[in-house]
mmCIF file of C-alpha atoms in Angstrom:
data_model
loop_
_atom_site.group_PDB
_atom_site.id
_atom_site.type_symbol
_atom_site.label_atom_id
_atom_site.label_comp_id
_atom_site.label_asym_id
_atom_site.label_seq_id
_atom_site.Cartn_x
_atom_site.Cartn_y
_atom_site.Cartn_z
ATOM 1 C CA UNK K 402 184.919 41.370 280.308
ATOM 2 C CA UNK K 403 188.235 40.174 278.955
ATOM 3 C CA UNK K 404 186.932 36.607 278.674
ATOM 4 C CA UNK K 405 183.975 37.950 276.713
ATOM 5 C CA UNK K 406 186.342 39.403 274.119
ATOM 6 C CA UNK K 407 188.634 36.365 273.922
ATOM 7 C CA UNK K 408 185.901 33.758 273.408
ATOM 8 C CA UNK K 409 184.575 35.156 270.090
ATOM 9 C CA UNK K 410 188.132 35.424 268.729
ATOM 10 C CA UNK K 411 188.935 31.860 269.808
ATOM 11 C CA UNK K 412 185.681 30.542 268.312
ATOM 12 C CA UNK K 413 186.428 32.272 264.993
ATOM 13 C CA UNK K 414 189.937 30.783 264.949
ATOM 14 C CA UNK K 415 188.545 27.279 265.514
ATOM 15 C CA UNK K 416 185.976 27.724 262.719
ATOM 16 C CA UNK K 417 188.561 29.075 260.254
ATOM 17 C CA UNK K 418 190.964 26.244 260.978
ATOM 18 C CA UNK K 419 188.756 23.845 259.023
ATOM 19 C CA UNK K 420 188.542 26.293 256.096
ATOM 20 C CA UNK K 421 192.175 26.291 255.112
ATOM 21 C CA UNK K 422 193.022 24.529 251.878
ATOM 22 C CA UNK K 423 194.955 21.339 252.192
ATOM 23 C CA UNK K 424 198.121 21.452 250.129
ATOM 24 C CA UNK K 425 198.180 19.198 247.113
ATOM 25 C CA UNK K 426 201.077 16.825 246.736
ATOM 26 C CA UNK K 427 203.606 18.425 244.398
ATOM 27 C CA UNK K 428 204.503 16.595 241.221
ATOM 28 C CA UNK K 429 207.828 14.809 241.491
ATOM 29 C CA UNK K 430 210.741 16.414 239.683
ATOM 30 C CA UNK K 431 211.407 14.950 236.259
ATOM 31 C CA UNK K 432 214.551 12.808 235.985
ATOM 32 C CA UNK K 433 214.253 13.004 232.197
ATOM 33 C CA UNK K 434 216.047 15.426 229.862
ATOM 34 C CA UNK K 435 214.196 18.209 228.090
ATOM 35 C CA UNK K 436 212.674 17.445 224.705
ATOM 36 C CA UNK K 437 213.869 19.281 221.620
ATOM 37 C CA UNK K 438 211.271 20.309 219.065
ATOM 38 C CA UNK K 439 212.046 19.189 215.529
ATOM 39 C CA UNK K 440 210.872 21.497 212.753
ATOM 40 C CA UNK K 441 209.700 19.763 209.604
ATOM 41 C CA UNK K 442 209.713 16.025 209.310
ATOM 42 C CA UNK K 443 208.052 13.834 206.777
ATOM 43 C CA UNK K 444 208.177 10.553 208.656
ATOM 44 C CA UNK K 445 205.632 7.757 208.642
ATOM 45 C CA UNK K 446 205.012 8.389 212.343
ATOM 46 C CA UNK K 447 201.408 9.154 213.280
ATOM 47 C CA UNK K 448 200.410 12.797 213.606
ATOM 48 C CA UNK K 449 200.225 12.664 217.402
ATOM 49 C CA UNK K 450 201.442 15.404 219.743
ATOM 50 C CA UNK K 451 202.590 14.431 223.228
ATOM 51 C CA UNK K 452 203.725 16.449 226.212
ATOM 52 C CA UNK K 453 207.360 16.368 227.164
ATOM 53 C CA UNK K 454 207.644 14.782 230.614
ATOM 54 C CA UNK K 455 209.571 17.826 231.860
ATOM 55 C CA UNK K 456 206.556 20.000 231.059
ATOM 56 C CA UNK K 457 208.339 22.107 228.466
ATOM 57 C CA UNK K 458 205.872 21.789 225.626
ATOM 58 C CA UNK K 459 204.489 19.321 223.140
ATOM 59 C CA UNK K 460 206.320 17.275 220.536
ATOM 60 C CA UNK K 461 204.549 16.425 217.282
ATOM 61 C CA UNK K 462 205.863 12.984 216.378
ATOM 62 C CA UNK K 463 205.196 13.431 212.648
ATOM 63 C CA UNK K 464 207.833 16.208 212.776
ATOM 64 C CA UNK K 465 210.528 13.933 214.199
ATOM 65 C CA UNK K 466 213.459 13.399 211.857
ATOM 66 C CA UNK K 467 215.238 10.092 211.530
ATOM 67 C CA UNK K 468 217.248 8.272 212.327
ATOM 68 C CA UNK K 469 215.369 7.835 215.577
ATOM 69 C CA UNK K 470 214.342 5.234 218.139
ATOM 70 C CA UNK K 471 211.179 5.709 220.202
ATOM 71 C CA UNK K 472 210.733 3.306 223.098
ATOM 72 C CA UNK K 473 207.183 2.979 224.469
ATOM 73 C CA UNK K 474 207.112 1.852 228.090
ATOM 74 C CA UNK K 475 205.327 2.020 231.457
ATOM 75 C CA UNK K 476 206.716 1.751 234.969
ATOM 76 C CA UNK K 477 204.394 -1.159 235.865
ATOM 77 C CA UNK K 478 205.585 -3.270 232.884
ATOM 78 C CA UNK K 479 208.183 -5.853 233.963
ATOM 79 C CA UNK K 480 209.824 -6.287 230.538
ATOM 80 C CA UNK K 481 209.898 -2.481 230.140
ATOM 81 C CA UNK K 482 211.745 -2.170 233.430
ATOM 82 C CA UNK K 483 214.428 -4.541 232.125
ATOM 83 C CA UNK K 484 214.657 -2.980 228.659
ATOM 84 C CA UNK K 485 214.613 0.723 229.518
ATOM 85 C CA UNK K 486 218.167 0.882 230.947
ATOM 86 C CA UNK K 487 219.385 -0.697 227.665
ATOM 87 C CA UNK K 488 217.525 1.998 225.714
ATOM 88 C CA UNK K 489 219.195 4.607 227.958
ATOM 89 C CA UNK K 490 222.605 3.113 227.077
ATOM 90 C CA UNK K 491 221.655 3.483 223.411
ATOM 91 C CA UNK K 492 220.791 7.156 224.003
ATOM 92 C CA UNK K 493 224.109 7.747 225.789
ATOM 93 C CA UNK K 494 226.151 5.876 223.171
ATOM 94 C CA UNK K 495 224.593 7.520 220.116
ATOM 95 C CA UNK K 496 224.132 11.104 221.352
ATOM 96 C CA UNK K 497 224.251 13.410 218.330
ATOM 97 C CA UNK K 498 223.905 10.573 215.783
ATOM 98 C CA UNK K 499 220.522 9.105 216.713
ATOM 99 C CA UNK K 500 217.458 10.641 218.353
ATOM 100 C CA UNK K 501 216.333 8.391 221.217
ATOM 101 C CA UNK K 502 213.038 9.167 222.956
ATOM 102 C CA UNK K 503 211.016 7.379 225.580
ATOM 103 C CA UNK K 504 207.239 7.488 225.665
ATOM 104 C CA UNK K 505 205.737 6.689 229.056
ATOM 105 C CA UNK K 506 202.213 5.459 228.333
ATOM 106 C CA UNK K 507 199.130 4.710 230.434
ATOM 107 C CA UNK K 508 201.091 5.494 233.579
ATOM 108 C CA UNK K 509 201.299 8.067 236.358
ATOM 109 C CA UNK K 510 203.886 10.822 236.466
ATOM 110 C CA UNK K 511 204.884 9.816 239.981
ATOM 111 C CA UNK K 512 205.537 6.162 239.102
ATOM 112 C CA UNK K 513 207.412 7.030 235.902
ATOM 113 C CA UNK K 514 209.577 9.677 237.589
ATOM 114 C CA UNK K 515 210.371 7.316 240.443
ATOM 115 C CA UNK K 516 211.394 4.543 238.066
ATOM 116 C CA UNK K 517 213.503 6.898 235.941
ATOM 117 C CA UNK K 518 215.284 8.334 238.965
ATOM 118 C CA UNK K 519 215.893 4.921 240.552
ATOM 119 C CA UNK K 520 217.335 3.400 237.356
ATOM 120 C CA UNK K 521 219.303 6.315 235.919
ATOM 121 C CA UNK K 522 216.990 6.815 232.955
ATOM 122 C CA UNK K 523 217.324 10.424 231.819
ATOM 123 C CA UNK K 524 216.757 10.426 228.047
ATOM 124 C CA UNK K 525 214.085 12.820 226.768
ATOM 125 C CA UNK K 526 210.710 11.247 227.499
ATOM 126 C CA UNK K 527 207.199 12.074 226.375
ATOM 127 C CA UNK K 528 204.181 11.530 228.641
ATOM 128 C CA UNK K 529 201.191 9.742 227.107
ATOM 129 C CA UNK K 530 198.742 8.866 229.903
ATOM 130 C CA UNK K 531 195.874 8.514 227.413
ATOM 131 C CA UNK K 532 197.669 5.996 225.153
ATOM 132 C CA UNK K 533 197.438 8.204 222.050
ATOM 133 C CA UNK K 534 200.577 6.815 220.434
ATOM 134 C CA UNK K 535 199.952 3.119 221.119
ATOM 135 C CA UNK K 536 196.414 3.527 219.826
ATOM 136 C CA UNK K 537 197.608 5.239 216.642
ATOM 137 C CA UNK K 538 200.242 2.525 216.093
ATOM 138 C CA UNK K 539 197.935 -0.384 216.964
ATOM 139 C CA UNK K 540 200.358 -1.530 219.658
ATOM 140 C CA UNK K 541 198.875 -3.938 222.194
ATOM 141 C CA UNK K 542 201.939 -4.995 224.180
ATOM 142 C CA UNK K 543 204.681 -3.180 226.032
ATOM 143 C CA UNK K 544 207.452 -2.504 225.551
ATOM 144 C CA UNK K 545 207.310 -1.607 221.884
ATOM 145 C CA UNK K 546 209.985 0.291 220.005
ATOM 146 C CA UNK K 547 209.622 2.373 216.867
ATOM 147 C CA UNK K 548 212.621 2.721 214.567
ATOM 148 C CA UNK K 549 212.719 5.539 212.011
ATOM 149 C CA UNK K 550 215.377 5.670 209.295
ATOM 150 C CA UNK K 551 216.849 8.833 207.746
ATOM 151 C CA UNK K 552 214.214 8.785 204.976
ATOM 152 C CA UNK K 553 211.367 8.707 207.538
ATOM 153 C CA UNK K 554 210.402 5.054 207.067
ATOM 154 C CA UNK K 555 209.058 3.540 210.278
ATOM 155 C CA UNK K 556 209.258 0.012 211.711
ATOM 156 C CA UNK K 557 207.531 -1.065 214.970
ATOM 157 C CA UNK K 558 209.211 -3.794 217.025
ATOM 158 C CA UNK K 559 206.666 -5.251 219.477
ATOM 159 C CA UNK K 560 208.843 -7.305 221.838
ATOM 160 C CA UNK K 561 211.365 -6.564 224.585
ATOM 161 C CA UNK K 562 215.022 -6.433 223.568
ATOM 162 C CA UNK K 563 218.377 -6.969 225.202
ATOM 163 C CA UNK K 564 221.514 -5.089 224.069
ATOM 164 C CA UNK K 565 222.276 -7.572 221.274
ATOM 165 C CA UNK K 566 218.727 -7.444 219.872
ATOM 166 C CA UNK K 567 218.634 -3.648 220.102
ATOM 167 C CA UNK K 568 221.986 -3.290 218.333
ATOM 168 C CA UNK K 569 220.741 -5.499 215.492
ATOM 169 C CA UNK K 570 217.414 -3.658 215.189
ATOM 170 C CA UNK K 571 219.136 -0.239 215.142
ATOM 171 C CA UNK K 572 221.462 -1.402 212.349
ATOM 172 C CA UNK K 573 218.663 -2.992 210.328
ATOM 173 C CA UNK K 574 216.101 -0.195 210.650
ATOM 174 C CA UNK K 575 218.173 2.995 210.939
ATOM 175 C CA UNK K 576 221.377 1.996 209.178
ATOM 176 C CA UNK K 577 223.554 2.966 212.138
ATOM 177 C CA UNK K 578 226.202 0.690 213.619
ATOM 178 C CA UNK K 579 226.250 0.859 217.415
ATOM 179 C CA UNK K 580 227.918 -1.068 220.231
ATOM 180 C CA UNK K 581 226.130 -1.380 223.544
#
């Protein structure tokens, strides 16, 4: 009699084992800083809203105030991988004087987070998996960098830069003198 009671319980346990949900892989933690919303704006930037990589809301780029530098990159882009640490140095060097944002485009969160963590990139970064910004700007190559001056005028630089090139572009298009 005991075996008669145990077998149905064991059979039910075996059947239910296949019914449990498999856990989904958690998203990697963001190595990037939080994004700060900017009320008002008046820049020439396209009216595109992108999610902050940290998940703390959307940023409407048309509201961004200059001077600012927006670097558009992807983890699979070789020149981006070389340039992004230089952009991070710019963010560190100009904190409080210049807004520096990254925009990870056409990429996965996992790959971008891994690259950021491995290379010490922590500046605020927006996530654009659908290429909204590059489409609005007509950008076809990565990396590309958008410079915005204090009056809101925008300039798009479509080639990778080293520290010397970046310093020159910041001076020319934002009016700020920096040393990297």
